[in-house]
Amino acid sequence: TLILTGHREILKKRWIYYLLYLPSVVFVYIFGLDTFSTKRQYVLVFSDAGWINTAKSNFWDWMYNIYYMSFAVATIVLLIIWMKKSRNPETKKEALILITSFFVTIMFGTITEMVLNIYTDLKSPQMSPIISIIPILAIYYSVRHYGLMRPDIIHQSEPGEILNTSNREKIYKAVSKVFLVGGLLNFAAQYYFSVSKIAYIMIYSVF
């Protein structure tokens, strides 16, 4: 969002990376890697929709909610400022599409992940992985129809050059996708069919 809205300069400051990535590292450790803390964060309840996790509303839950809402609000605010400053009608349309998609995602994600399971008797499975597809589709739509973040300069091959910069980037992206799909397939095959230990599966799937 910072790059998209023209705040690339702030990324040259080292402290911004600690602000952006350190909280997520902490939450991944607390909610996923540390066995002791993980057992205290998850409360599985059987419902008509299957096993669902209900938050315990402890310190780390509240810290995560603050982190989640802060970044969500900051993203929407940056997009609104970008839309108001731009004089290009297409840029305004792109910004409006992204703002709407992020707002809808945050609203439905908050309802299914927090409100229903904590404050009501209704129990909802965690739908955030599915709901998060909404902004991805919005970005894809903007790229296809409005050229969102598309480079203005078209790279052409110099005499004697086999691959220009643009073609090399396409090859790198294609190879990356192949490795990503291969890792996912290996994870699925090892986990569901070979029933291997998760540590070995992650090592071979990632590397």
N, C-alpha and C. Protein backbone atom coordinates (compact mmCIF):
# COMPACT_ATOMS: atom_id res chain seq x y z
N THR A 1 0.82 -1.20 0.00
CA THR A 1 0.00 0.00 0.00
C THR A 1 0.86 1.25 0.00
N LEU A 2 1.97 1.22 0.74
CA LEU A 2 2.86 2.37 0.77
C LEU A 2 3.43 2.67 -0.61
N ILE A 3 3.83 1.64 -1.33
CA ILE A 3 4.37 1.83 -2.68
C ILE A 3 3.28 2.29 -3.63
N LEU A 4 2.13 1.66 -3.56
CA LEU A 4 1.02 1.98 -4.45
C LEU A 4 0.56 3.42 -4.29
N THR A 5 0.52 3.92 -3.06
CA THR A 5 0.00 5.26 -2.80
C THR A 5 1.08 6.34 -2.85
N GLY A 6 2.29 5.98 -3.30
CA GLY A 6 3.33 6.98 -3.49
C GLY A 6 4.14 7.31 -2.25
N HIS A 7 4.20 6.40 -1.29
CA HIS A 7 4.99 6.62 -0.08
C HIS A 7 6.23 5.73 -0.07
N ARG A 8 6.83 5.57 -1.23
CA ARG A 8 8.00 4.70 -1.35
C ARG A 8 9.18 5.20 -0.51
N GLU A 9 9.29 6.52 -0.34
CA GLU A 9 10.45 7.09 0.36
C GLU A 9 10.55 6.60 1.79
N ILE A 10 9.40 6.36 2.43
CA ILE A 10 9.44 5.94 3.83
C ILE A 10 10.07 4.57 4.00
N LEU A 11 10.06 3.78 2.91
CA LEU A 11 10.65 2.44 2.98
C LEU A 11 12.18 2.49 3.02
N LYS A 12 12.75 3.65 2.80
CA LYS A 12 14.20 3.78 2.90
C LYS A 12 14.67 3.92 4.35
N LYS A 13 13.72 4.11 5.26
CA LYS A 13 14.06 4.22 6.68
C LYS A 13 13.99 2.84 7.32
N ARG A 14 15.01 2.51 8.09
CA ARG A 14 15.13 1.16 8.64
C ARG A 14 14.03 0.86 9.66
N TRP A 15 13.63 1.85 10.45
CA TRP A 15 12.68 1.59 11.53
C TRP A 15 11.33 1.12 11.02
N ILE A 16 10.96 1.49 9.77
CA ILE A 16 9.64 1.12 9.25
C ILE A 16 9.52 -0.38 9.09
N TYR A 17 10.64 -1.08 8.82
CA TYR A 17 10.59 -2.52 8.63
C TYR A 17 10.33 -3.24 9.97
N TYR A 18 10.88 -2.69 11.05
CA TYR A 18 10.57 -3.26 12.37
C TYR A 18 9.09 -3.07 12.69
N LEU A 19 8.56 -1.90 12.34
CA LEU A 19 7.15 -1.62 12.61
C LEU A 19 6.23 -2.53 11.79
N LEU A 20 6.63 -2.81 10.55
CA LEU A 20 5.78 -3.61 9.65
C LEU A 20 5.86 -5.10 9.95
N TYR A 21 7.07 -5.60 10.24
CA TYR A 21 7.26 -7.05 10.27
C TYR A 21 7.44 -7.64 11.67
N LEU A 22 7.95 -6.87 12.61
CA LEU A 22 8.19 -7.43 13.94
C LEU A 22 6.91 -7.90 14.63
N PRO A 23 5.81 -7.13 14.60
CA PRO A 23 4.58 -7.63 15.23
C PRO A 23 4.10 -8.95 14.65
N SER A 24 4.17 -9.10 13.31
CA SER A 24 3.72 -10.34 12.70
C SER A 24 4.59 -11.52 13.11
N VAL A 25 5.90 -11.28 13.25
CA VAL A 25 6.79 -12.35 13.70
C VAL A 25 6.42 -12.79 15.11
N VAL A 26 6.13 -11.83 15.98
CA VAL A 26 5.75 -12.14 17.36
C VAL A 26 4.46 -12.95 17.40
N PHE A 27 3.47 -12.53 16.61
CA PHE A 27 2.18 -13.22 16.63
C PHE A 27 2.27 -14.62 16.02
N VAL A 28 3.10 -14.78 15.00
CA VAL A 28 3.30 -16.11 14.43
C VAL A 28 3.91 -17.04 15.47
N TYR A 29 4.85 -16.51 16.25
CA TYR A 29 5.48 -17.33 17.30
C TYR A 29 4.48 -17.68 18.39
N ILE A 30 3.71 -16.69 18.84
CA ILE A 30 2.78 -16.90 19.96
C ILE A 30 1.63 -17.81 19.55
N PHE A 31 1.08 -17.60 18.36
CA PHE A 31 -0.11 -18.34 17.96
C PHE A 31 0.20 -19.61 17.16
N GLY A 32 1.45 -19.79 16.74
CA GLY A 32 1.72 -20.93 15.89
C GLY A 32 2.92 -21.78 16.21
N LEU A 33 3.97 -21.19 16.78
CA LEU A 33 5.22 -21.93 16.94
C LEU A 33 5.48 -22.38 18.37
N ASP A 34 5.21 -21.54 19.33
CA ASP A 34 5.47 -21.90 20.72
C ASP A 34 4.35 -22.79 21.26
N THR A 35 4.71 -24.01 21.61
CA THR A 35 3.70 -25.00 22.03
C THR A 35 2.95 -24.55 23.28
N PHE A 36 3.67 -24.01 24.26
CA PHE A 36 3.04 -23.63 25.53
C PHE A 36 2.00 -22.54 25.32
N SER A 37 2.38 -21.48 24.62
CA SER A 37 1.45 -20.36 24.43
C SER A 37 0.33 -20.71 23.46
N THR A 38 0.64 -21.54 22.47
CA THR A 38 -0.38 -21.92 21.49
C THR A 38 -1.53 -22.66 22.14
N LYS A 39 -1.22 -23.57 23.07
CA LYS A 39 -2.28 -24.32 23.75
C LYS A 39 -3.21 -23.41 24.54
N ARG A 40 -2.69 -22.27 24.98
CA ARG A 40 -3.49 -21.35 25.78
C ARG A 40 -4.29 -20.38 24.92
N GLN A 41 -3.98 -20.30 23.63
CA GLN A 41 -4.66 -19.33 22.77
C GLN A 41 -5.86 -19.92 22.05
N TYR A 42 -5.88 -21.22 21.85
CA TYR A 42 -6.94 -21.83 21.05
C TYR A 42 -7.91 -22.61 21.93
N VAL A 43 -9.19 -22.36 21.69
CA VAL A 43 -10.25 -23.11 22.37
C VAL A 43 -11.15 -23.70 21.30
N LEU A 44 -11.00 -24.99 21.04
CA LEU A 44 -11.77 -25.64 19.99
C LEU A 44 -13.13 -26.08 20.53
N VAL A 45 -14.18 -25.72 19.80
CA VAL A 45 -15.55 -26.04 20.19
C VAL A 45 -16.22 -26.73 19.01
N PHE A 46 -16.90 -27.84 19.30
CA PHE A 46 -17.60 -28.56 18.24
C PHE A 46 -18.97 -27.91 18.02
N SER A 47 -19.30 -27.61 16.75
CA SER A 47 -20.56 -26.98 16.41
C SER A 47 -21.15 -27.66 15.18
N ASP A 48 -22.28 -27.14 14.72
CA ASP A 48 -22.90 -27.70 13.52
C ASP A 48 -22.02 -27.53 12.29
N ALA A 49 -21.13 -26.55 12.33
CA ALA A 49 -20.21 -26.30 11.22
C ALA A 49 -18.90 -27.06 11.37
N GLY A 50 -18.81 -27.91 12.42
CA GLY A 50 -17.58 -28.66 12.67
C GLY A 50 -16.80 -28.04 13.82
N TRP A 51 -15.53 -28.38 13.92
CA TRP A 51 -14.70 -27.83 14.98
C TRP A 51 -14.30 -26.40 14.63
N ILE A 52 -14.53 -25.49 15.55
CA ILE A 52 -14.16 -24.09 15.33
C ILE A 52 -13.36 -23.60 16.52
N ASN A 53 -12.59 -22.56 16.29
CA ASN A 53 -11.80 -21.96 17.35
C ASN A 53 -12.48 -20.71 17.88
N THR A 54 -12.61 -20.61 19.17
CA THR A 54 -13.17 -19.42 19.80
C THR A 54 -12.07 -18.73 20.59
N ALA A 55 -12.01 -17.42 20.46
CA ALA A 55 -10.97 -16.65 21.14
C ALA A 55 -11.18 -16.64 22.65
N LYS A 56 -10.08 -16.58 23.39
CA LYS A 56 -10.15 -16.56 24.84
C LYS A 56 -10.21 -15.15 25.40
N SER A 57 -10.02 -14.15 24.50
CA SER A 57 -10.05 -12.73 24.91
C SER A 57 -9.03 -12.44 25.99
N ASN A 58 -7.84 -12.99 25.85
CA ASN A 58 -6.77 -12.69 26.79
C ASN A 58 -5.87 -11.59 26.22
N PHE A 59 -4.73 -11.38 26.85
CA PHE A 59 -3.84 -10.29 26.45
C PHE A 59 -3.43 -10.38 24.98
N TRP A 60 -2.98 -11.57 24.56
CA TRP A 60 -2.49 -11.71 23.20
C TRP A 60 -3.61 -11.60 22.17
N ASP A 61 -4.81 -12.01 22.52
CA ASP A 61 -5.94 -11.83 21.62
C ASP A 61 -6.22 -10.35 21.40
N TRP A 62 -6.21 -9.59 22.48
CA TRP A 62 -6.47 -8.16 22.35
C TRP A 62 -5.34 -7.46 21.60
N MET A 63 -4.10 -7.86 21.84
CA MET A 63 -2.98 -7.27 21.11
C MET A 63 -3.08 -7.56 19.62
N TYR A 64 -3.48 -8.79 19.28
CA TYR A 64 -3.64 -9.13 17.86
C TYR A 64 -4.78 -8.32 17.23
N ASN A 65 -5.88 -8.16 17.96
CA ASN A 65 -7.01 -7.39 17.43
C ASN A 65 -6.61 -5.93 17.18
N ILE A 66 -5.83 -5.37 18.11
CA ILE A 66 -5.36 -3.99 17.93
C ILE A 66 -4.44 -3.89 16.71
N TYR A 67 -3.53 -4.86 16.59
CA TYR A 67 -2.61 -4.90 15.44
C TYR A 67 -3.38 -5.04 14.13
N TYR A 68 -4.33 -5.93 14.11
CA TYR A 68 -5.12 -6.20 12.91
C TYR A 68 -5.94 -4.98 12.48
N MET A 69 -6.62 -4.35 13.44
CA MET A 69 -7.45 -3.20 13.13
C MET A 69 -6.61 -1.98 12.77
N SER A 70 -5.47 -1.81 13.42
CA SER A 70 -4.60 -0.66 13.13
C SER A 70 -4.09 -0.70 11.70
N PHE A 71 -3.61 -1.87 11.28
CA PHE A 71 -3.10 -1.99 9.92
C PHE A 71 -4.22 -1.89 8.89
N ALA A 72 -5.40 -2.42 9.24
CA ALA A 72 -6.53 -2.35 8.32
C ALA A 72 -6.98 -0.91 8.12
N VAL A 73 -7.10 -0.17 9.21
CA VAL A 73 -7.52 1.24 9.12
C VAL A 73 -6.47 2.06 8.39
N ALA A 74 -5.19 1.82 8.69
CA ALA A 74 -4.11 2.55 8.02
C ALA A 74 -4.13 2.32 6.51
N THR A 75 -4.40 1.09 6.10
CA THR A 75 -4.47 0.77 4.67
C THR A 75 -5.59 1.53 3.99
N ILE A 76 -6.76 1.54 4.59
CA ILE A 76 -7.91 2.23 4.00
C ILE A 76 -7.67 3.74 3.96
N VAL A 77 -7.09 4.30 5.03
CA VAL A 77 -6.82 5.74 5.07
C VAL A 77 -5.83 6.13 3.97
N LEU A 78 -4.77 5.34 3.78
CA LEU A 78 -3.80 5.63 2.71
C LEU A 78 -4.46 5.59 1.33
N LEU A 79 -5.35 4.63 1.13
CA LEU A 79 -6.04 4.53 -0.16
C LEU A 79 -6.99 5.70 -0.37
N ILE A 80 -7.66 6.15 0.68
CA ILE A 80 -8.57 7.30 0.56
C ILE A 80 -7.79 8.56 0.22
N ILE A 81 -6.66 8.78 0.90
CA ILE A 81 -5.82 9.94 0.60
C ILE A 81 -5.32 9.89 -0.84
N TRP A 82 -4.90 8.70 -1.26
CA TRP A 82 -4.42 8.51 -2.65
C TRP A 82 -5.52 8.84 -3.64
N MET A 83 -6.74 8.43 -3.37
CA MET A 83 -7.86 8.68 -4.27
C MET A 83 -8.17 10.17 -4.34
N LYS A 84 -8.15 10.86 -3.21
CA LYS A 84 -8.48 12.29 -3.19
C LYS A 84 -7.42 13.15 -3.86
N LYS A 85 -6.15 12.74 -3.73
CA LYS A 85 -5.06 13.53 -4.32
C LYS A 85 -4.94 13.34 -5.83
N SER A 86 -5.34 12.19 -6.31
CA SER A 86 -5.19 11.88 -7.74
C SER A 86 -6.21 12.65 -8.58
N ARG A 87 -5.76 13.09 -9.75
CA ARG A 87 -6.64 13.76 -10.70
C ARG A 87 -6.98 12.85 -11.88
N ASN A 88 -6.41 11.66 -11.86
CA ASN A 88 -6.66 10.70 -12.93
C ASN A 88 -7.93 9.92 -12.61
N PRO A 89 -8.95 9.96 -13.50
CA PRO A 89 -10.20 9.23 -13.23
C PRO A 89 -10.00 7.73 -13.04
N GLU A 90 -9.08 7.13 -13.81
CA GLU A 90 -8.84 5.70 -13.69
C GLU A 90 -8.21 5.36 -12.34
N THR A 91 -7.31 6.23 -11.88
CA THR A 91 -6.70 6.01 -10.57
C THR A 91 -7.74 6.08 -9.46
N LYS A 92 -8.67 7.01 -9.60
CA LYS A 92 -9.75 7.13 -8.62
C LYS A 92 -10.62 5.87 -8.61
N LYS A 93 -10.86 5.30 -9.80
CA LYS A 93 -11.65 4.06 -9.87
C LYS A 93 -10.90 2.91 -9.22
N GLU A 94 -9.59 2.83 -9.50
CA GLU A 94 -8.77 1.79 -8.88
C GLU A 94 -8.82 1.90 -7.35
N ALA A 95 -8.64 3.12 -6.86
CA ALA A 95 -8.65 3.33 -5.42
C ALA A 95 -10.00 2.96 -4.81
N LEU A 96 -11.08 3.35 -5.49
CA LEU A 96 -12.41 3.04 -4.97
C LEU A 96 -12.65 1.54 -4.92
N ILE A 97 -12.21 0.82 -5.94
CA ILE A 97 -12.35 -0.64 -5.96
C ILE A 97 -11.58 -1.27 -4.80
N LEU A 98 -10.36 -0.81 -4.58
CA LEU A 98 -9.54 -1.37 -3.51
C LEU A 98 -10.11 -1.02 -2.14
N ILE A 99 -10.55 0.22 -1.97
CA ILE A 99 -11.13 0.63 -0.68
C ILE A 99 -12.36 -0.21 -0.36
N THR A 100 -13.23 -0.38 -1.36
CA THR A 100 -14.45 -1.17 -1.15
C THR A 100 -14.12 -2.61 -0.80
N SER A 101 -13.17 -3.20 -1.52
CA SER A 101 -12.82 -4.61 -1.27
C SER A 101 -12.21 -4.79 0.11
N PHE A 102 -11.32 -3.87 0.51
CA PHE A 102 -10.70 -3.98 1.84
C PHE A 102 -11.74 -3.76 2.94
N PHE A 103 -12.65 -2.80 2.73
CA PHE A 103 -13.67 -2.54 3.74
C PHE A 103 -14.59 -3.75 3.92
N VAL A 104 -15.03 -4.33 2.80
CA VAL A 104 -15.89 -5.51 2.86
C VAL A 104 -15.17 -6.67 3.53
N THR A 105 -13.90 -6.86 3.19
CA THR A 105 -13.12 -7.94 3.79
C THR A 105 -12.96 -7.76 5.29
N ILE A 106 -12.63 -6.56 5.71
CA ILE A 106 -12.45 -6.29 7.14
C ILE A 106 -13.77 -6.47 7.88
N MET A 107 -14.86 -5.99 7.30
CA MET A 107 -16.16 -6.07 7.96
C MET A 107 -16.58 -7.53 8.14
N PHE A 108 -16.57 -8.30 7.05
CA PHE A 108 -16.99 -9.70 7.15
C PHE A 108 -16.01 -10.53 7.98
N GLY A 109 -14.71 -10.23 7.85
CA GLY A 109 -13.72 -10.95 8.64
C GLY A 109 -13.90 -10.71 10.13
N THR A 110 -14.18 -9.46 10.50
CA THR A 110 -14.40 -9.13 11.91
C THR A 110 -15.66 -9.82 12.44
N ILE A 111 -16.71 -9.85 11.62
CA ILE A 111 -17.96 -10.47 12.05
C ILE A 111 -17.77 -11.97 12.27
N THR A 112 -17.17 -12.65 11.30
CA THR A 112 -17.03 -14.12 11.40
C THR A 112 -15.97 -14.55 12.40
N GLU A 113 -14.88 -13.77 12.52
CA GLU A 113 -13.77 -14.19 13.38
C GLU A 113 -13.94 -13.75 14.83
N MET A 114 -14.60 -12.61 15.04
CA MET A 114 -14.63 -12.05 16.39
C MET A 114 -16.05 -11.92 16.95
N VAL A 115 -16.92 -11.23 16.24
CA VAL A 115 -18.22 -10.87 16.81
C VAL A 115 -19.07 -12.11 17.07
N LEU A 116 -19.25 -12.95 16.06
CA LEU A 116 -20.14 -14.10 16.21
C LEU A 116 -19.67 -15.08 17.28
N ASN A 117 -18.39 -15.39 17.25
CA ASN A 117 -17.87 -16.42 18.16
C ASN A 117 -17.69 -15.93 19.59
N ILE A 118 -17.57 -14.63 19.79
CA ILE A 118 -17.31 -14.12 21.14
C ILE A 118 -18.56 -13.57 21.79
N TYR A 119 -19.36 -12.82 21.03
CA TYR A 119 -20.45 -12.07 21.63
C TYR A 119 -21.84 -12.64 21.35
N THR A 120 -21.93 -13.71 20.58
CA THR A 120 -23.23 -14.31 20.29
C THR A 120 -23.18 -15.82 20.51
N ASP A 121 -24.34 -16.44 20.49
CA ASP A 121 -24.41 -17.89 20.61
C ASP A 121 -24.15 -18.59 19.28
N LEU A 122 -24.14 -17.83 18.20
CA LEU A 122 -23.84 -18.41 16.89
C LEU A 122 -22.35 -18.68 16.78
N LYS A 123 -22.00 -19.81 16.20
CA LYS A 123 -20.60 -20.17 16.04
C LYS A 123 -20.29 -20.29 14.55
N SER A 124 -19.26 -19.59 14.15
CA SER A 124 -18.89 -19.55 12.73
C SER A 124 -17.48 -20.10 12.56
N PRO A 125 -17.25 -20.93 11.54
CA PRO A 125 -15.88 -21.37 11.27
C PRO A 125 -15.04 -20.20 10.82
N GLN A 126 -13.73 -20.33 10.92
CA GLN A 126 -12.84 -19.25 10.53
C GLN A 126 -12.83 -19.12 9.01
N MET A 127 -13.44 -18.04 8.54
CA MET A 127 -13.62 -17.82 7.11
C MET A 127 -12.61 -16.84 6.52
N SER A 128 -11.69 -16.34 7.34
CA SER A 128 -10.77 -15.30 6.86
C SER A 128 -9.93 -15.72 5.64
N PRO A 129 -9.47 -16.99 5.55
CA PRO A 129 -8.72 -17.36 4.34
C PRO A 129 -9.55 -17.23 3.06
N ILE A 130 -10.85 -17.49 3.16
CA ILE A 130 -11.72 -17.37 1.99
C ILE A 130 -12.06 -15.91 1.74
N ILE A 131 -12.37 -15.17 2.81
CA ILE A 131 -12.74 -13.77 2.67
C ILE A 131 -11.58 -12.94 2.13
N SER A 132 -10.35 -13.32 2.47
CA SER A 132 -9.18 -12.57 2.01
C SER A 132 -8.99 -12.65 0.50
N ILE A 133 -9.72 -13.53 -0.16
CA ILE A 133 -9.65 -13.60 -1.62
C ILE A 133 -10.27 -12.35 -2.26
N ILE A 134 -11.19 -11.68 -1.55
CA ILE A 134 -11.88 -10.51 -2.11
C ILE A 134 -10.92 -9.42 -2.56
N PRO A 135 -10.00 -8.92 -1.68
CA PRO A 135 -9.06 -7.90 -2.17
C PRO A 135 -8.10 -8.41 -3.24
N ILE A 136 -7.78 -9.71 -3.19
CA ILE A 136 -6.91 -10.27 -4.23
C ILE A 136 -7.61 -10.19 -5.59
N LEU A 137 -8.89 -10.52 -5.62
CA LEU A 137 -9.66 -10.43 -6.86
C LEU A 137 -9.79 -8.98 -7.30
N ALA A 138 -9.94 -8.06 -6.35
CA ALA A 138 -10.04 -6.64 -6.68
C ALA A 138 -8.74 -6.13 -7.30
N ILE A 139 -7.61 -6.55 -6.75
CA ILE A 139 -6.32 -6.16 -7.30
C ILE A 139 -6.15 -6.74 -8.70
N TYR A 140 -6.52 -8.00 -8.86
CA TYR A 140 -6.42 -8.64 -10.18
C TYR A 140 -7.29 -7.92 -11.20
N TYR A 141 -8.50 -7.56 -10.80
CA TYR A 141 -9.41 -6.83 -11.70
C TYR A 141 -8.81 -5.48 -12.10
N SER A 142 -8.22 -4.79 -11.13
CA SER A 142 -7.63 -3.48 -11.40
C SER A 142 -6.42 -3.59 -12.32
N VAL A 143 -5.65 -4.65 -12.14
CA VAL A 143 -4.49 -4.86 -13.01
C VAL A 143 -4.93 -5.14 -14.43
N ARG A 144 -5.94 -5.97 -14.59
CA ARG A 144 -6.41 -6.36 -15.92
C ARG A 144 -7.11 -5.22 -16.65
N HIS A 145 -7.93 -4.44 -15.93
CA HIS A 145 -8.77 -3.45 -16.58
C HIS A 145 -8.21 -2.03 -16.53
N TYR A 146 -7.38 -1.72 -15.54
CA TYR A 146 -6.88 -0.36 -15.41
C TYR A 146 -5.36 -0.26 -15.42
N GLY A 147 -4.67 -1.40 -15.52
CA GLY A 147 -3.21 -1.37 -15.54
C GLY A 147 -2.60 -0.98 -14.22
N LEU A 148 -3.20 -1.41 -13.12
CA LEU A 148 -2.70 -1.06 -11.79
C LEU A 148 -1.26 -1.53 -11.61
N MET A 149 -0.38 -0.60 -11.22
CA MET A 149 1.04 -0.87 -10.93
C MET A 149 1.78 -1.44 -12.14
N ARG A 150 1.23 -1.24 -13.31
CA ARG A 150 1.91 -1.71 -14.52
C ARG A 150 3.01 -0.71 -14.86
N PRO A 151 4.22 -1.16 -15.17
CA PRO A 151 5.32 -0.21 -15.48
C PRO A 151 5.03 0.58 -16.75
N ASP A 152 5.41 1.86 -16.70
CA ASP A 152 5.18 2.73 -17.86
C ASP A 152 6.20 2.50 -18.97
N ILE A 153 7.38 2.02 -18.58
CA ILE A 153 8.46 1.80 -19.55
C ILE A 153 8.40 0.38 -20.08
N ILE A 154 8.37 0.21 -21.37
CA ILE A 154 8.39 -1.10 -22.00
C ILE A 154 9.83 -1.43 -22.38
N HIS A 155 10.36 -2.48 -21.81
CA HIS A 155 11.75 -2.85 -22.06
C HIS A 155 11.87 -3.59 -23.40
N GLN A 156 12.80 -3.13 -24.21
CA GLN A 156 13.07 -3.77 -25.49
C GLN A 156 14.48 -4.34 -25.48
N SER A 157 14.64 -5.44 -26.19
CA SER A 157 15.95 -6.09 -26.23
C SER A 157 16.94 -5.26 -27.02
N GLU A 158 18.15 -5.16 -26.47
CA GLU A 158 19.23 -4.51 -27.19
C GLU A 158 19.79 -5.47 -28.23
N PRO A 159 20.47 -4.94 -29.26
CA PRO A 159 21.08 -5.83 -30.26
C PRO A 159 22.02 -6.84 -29.61
N GLY A 160 21.82 -8.11 -29.92
CA GLY A 160 22.64 -9.16 -29.34
C GLY A 160 22.15 -9.67 -28.00
N GLU A 161 21.09 -9.05 -27.47
CA GLU A 161 20.53 -9.48 -26.18
C GLU A 161 19.39 -10.45 -26.42
N ILE A 162 19.46 -11.63 -25.82
CA ILE A 162 18.45 -12.66 -26.03
C ILE A 162 17.19 -12.36 -25.22
N LEU A 163 17.38 -12.06 -23.95
CA LEU A 163 16.24 -11.79 -23.06
C LEU A 163 16.37 -10.38 -22.50
N ASN A 164 15.33 -9.58 -22.67
CA ASN A 164 15.33 -8.27 -22.04
C ASN A 164 14.86 -8.38 -20.60
N THR A 165 14.82 -7.26 -19.91
CA THR A 165 14.46 -7.26 -18.49
C THR A 165 13.06 -7.79 -18.26
N SER A 166 12.13 -7.39 -19.13
CA SER A 166 10.74 -7.82 -18.97
C SER A 166 10.59 -9.32 -19.12
N ASN A 167 11.25 -9.90 -20.13
CA ASN A 167 11.15 -11.35 -20.35
C ASN A 167 11.82 -12.14 -19.23
N ARG A 168 12.92 -11.61 -18.71
CA ARG A 168 13.59 -12.29 -17.59
C ARG A 168 12.67 -12.31 -16.37
N GLU A 169 11.99 -11.20 -16.13
CA GLU A 169 11.06 -11.14 -15.00
C GLU A 169 9.94 -12.16 -15.17
N LYS A 170 9.44 -12.31 -16.41
CA LYS A 170 8.38 -13.29 -16.65
C LYS A 170 8.86 -14.71 -16.39
N ILE A 171 10.11 -15.00 -16.78
CA ILE A 171 10.66 -16.33 -16.57
C ILE A 171 10.83 -16.59 -15.07
N TYR A 172 11.37 -15.60 -14.34
CA TYR A 172 11.54 -15.76 -12.90
C TYR A 172 10.20 -16.01 -12.21
N LYS A 173 9.17 -15.26 -12.63
CA LYS A 173 7.85 -15.43 -12.02
C LYS A 173 7.28 -16.81 -12.33
N ALA A 174 7.46 -17.26 -13.57
CA ALA A 174 6.95 -18.57 -13.96
C ALA A 174 7.64 -19.68 -13.17
N VAL A 175 8.97 -19.59 -13.04
CA VAL A 175 9.71 -20.59 -12.28
C VAL A 175 9.29 -20.58 -10.81
N SER A 176 9.08 -19.36 -10.26
CA SER A 176 8.66 -19.24 -8.86
C SER A 176 7.30 -19.91 -8.65
N LYS A 177 6.39 -19.72 -9.61
CA LYS A 177 5.07 -20.34 -9.50
C LYS A 177 5.17 -21.86 -9.55
N VAL A 178 6.06 -22.37 -10.40
CA VAL A 178 6.25 -23.82 -10.50
C VAL A 178 6.75 -24.38 -9.17
N PHE A 179 7.76 -23.71 -8.57
CA PHE A 179 8.27 -24.17 -7.28
C PHE A 179 7.20 -24.09 -6.20
N LEU A 180 6.39 -23.02 -6.23
CA LEU A 180 5.34 -22.86 -5.23
C LEU A 180 4.30 -23.96 -5.34
N VAL A 181 3.84 -24.22 -6.55
CA VAL A 181 2.86 -25.29 -6.77
C VAL A 181 3.45 -26.64 -6.40
N GLY A 182 4.72 -26.86 -6.76
CA GLY A 182 5.38 -28.12 -6.42
C GLY A 182 5.46 -28.32 -4.92
N GLY A 183 5.79 -27.24 -4.18
CA GLY A 183 5.85 -27.34 -2.73
C GLY A 183 4.50 -27.65 -2.12
N LEU A 184 3.43 -27.02 -2.64
CA LEU A 184 2.09 -27.28 -2.13
C LEU A 184 1.64 -28.71 -2.41
N LEU A 185 1.95 -29.20 -3.61
CA LEU A 185 1.59 -30.57 -3.96
C LEU A 185 2.37 -31.57 -3.10
N ASN A 186 3.64 -31.27 -2.86
CA ASN A 186 4.44 -32.16 -2.02
C ASN A 186 3.89 -32.18 -0.60
N PHE A 187 3.50 -31.01 -0.09
CA PHE A 187 2.93 -30.94 1.25
C PHE A 187 1.65 -31.77 1.34
N ALA A 188 0.77 -31.61 0.35
CA ALA A 188 -0.50 -32.35 0.36
C ALA A 188 -0.27 -33.85 0.28
N ALA A 189 0.66 -34.26 -0.62
CA ALA A 189 0.91 -35.69 -0.79
C ALA A 189 1.52 -36.31 0.46
N GLN A 190 2.49 -35.60 1.06
CA GLN A 190 3.16 -36.15 2.24
C GLN A 190 2.23 -36.15 3.46
N TYR A 191 1.42 -35.08 3.60
CA TYR A 191 0.60 -34.94 4.80
C TYR A 191 -0.61 -35.87 4.78
N TYR A 192 -1.28 -35.94 3.61
CA TYR A 192 -2.54 -36.69 3.55
C TYR A 192 -2.37 -38.15 3.15
N PHE A 193 -1.28 -38.47 2.44
CA PHE A 193 -1.13 -39.84 1.96
C PHE A 193 0.00 -40.60 2.66
N SER A 194 1.15 -39.96 2.81
CA SER A 194 2.26 -40.64 3.46
C SER A 194 2.21 -40.50 4.98
N VAL A 195 1.45 -39.51 5.46
CA VAL A 195 1.30 -39.26 6.90
C VAL A 195 2.68 -39.10 7.55
N SER A 196 3.52 -38.27 6.94
CA SER A 196 4.86 -38.02 7.50
C SER A 196 4.78 -36.97 8.60
N LYS A 197 5.87 -36.84 9.34
CA LYS A 197 5.91 -35.84 10.39
C LYS A 197 5.90 -34.45 9.77
N ILE A 198 5.22 -33.53 10.45
CA ILE A 198 5.03 -32.19 9.90
C ILE A 198 6.36 -31.47 9.72
N ALA A 199 7.34 -31.72 10.59
CA ALA A 199 8.64 -31.05 10.49
C ALA A 199 9.34 -31.43 9.18
N TYR A 200 9.34 -32.72 8.85
CA TYR A 200 9.96 -33.17 7.61
C TYR A 200 9.20 -32.64 6.40
N ILE A 201 7.89 -32.61 6.49
CA ILE A 201 7.08 -32.12 5.36
C ILE A 201 7.40 -30.66 5.08
N MET A 202 7.48 -29.84 6.13
CA MET A 202 7.75 -28.42 5.95
C MET A 202 9.14 -28.19 5.36
N ILE A 203 10.12 -28.96 5.80
CA ILE A 203 11.49 -28.80 5.30
C ILE A 203 11.54 -29.08 3.80
N TYR A 204 10.98 -30.21 3.39
CA TYR A 204 11.05 -30.58 1.98
C TYR A 204 10.12 -29.74 1.11
N SER A 205 9.02 -29.27 1.67
CA SER A 205 8.09 -28.46 0.88
C SER A 205 8.62 -27.06 0.66
N VAL A 206 9.33 -26.52 1.66
CA VAL A 206 9.83 -25.15 1.56
C VAL A 206 11.11 -25.10 0.71
N PHE A 207 12.01 -26.07 0.97
CA PHE A 207 13.29 -26.01 0.29
C PHE A 207 13.36 -26.88 -0.96
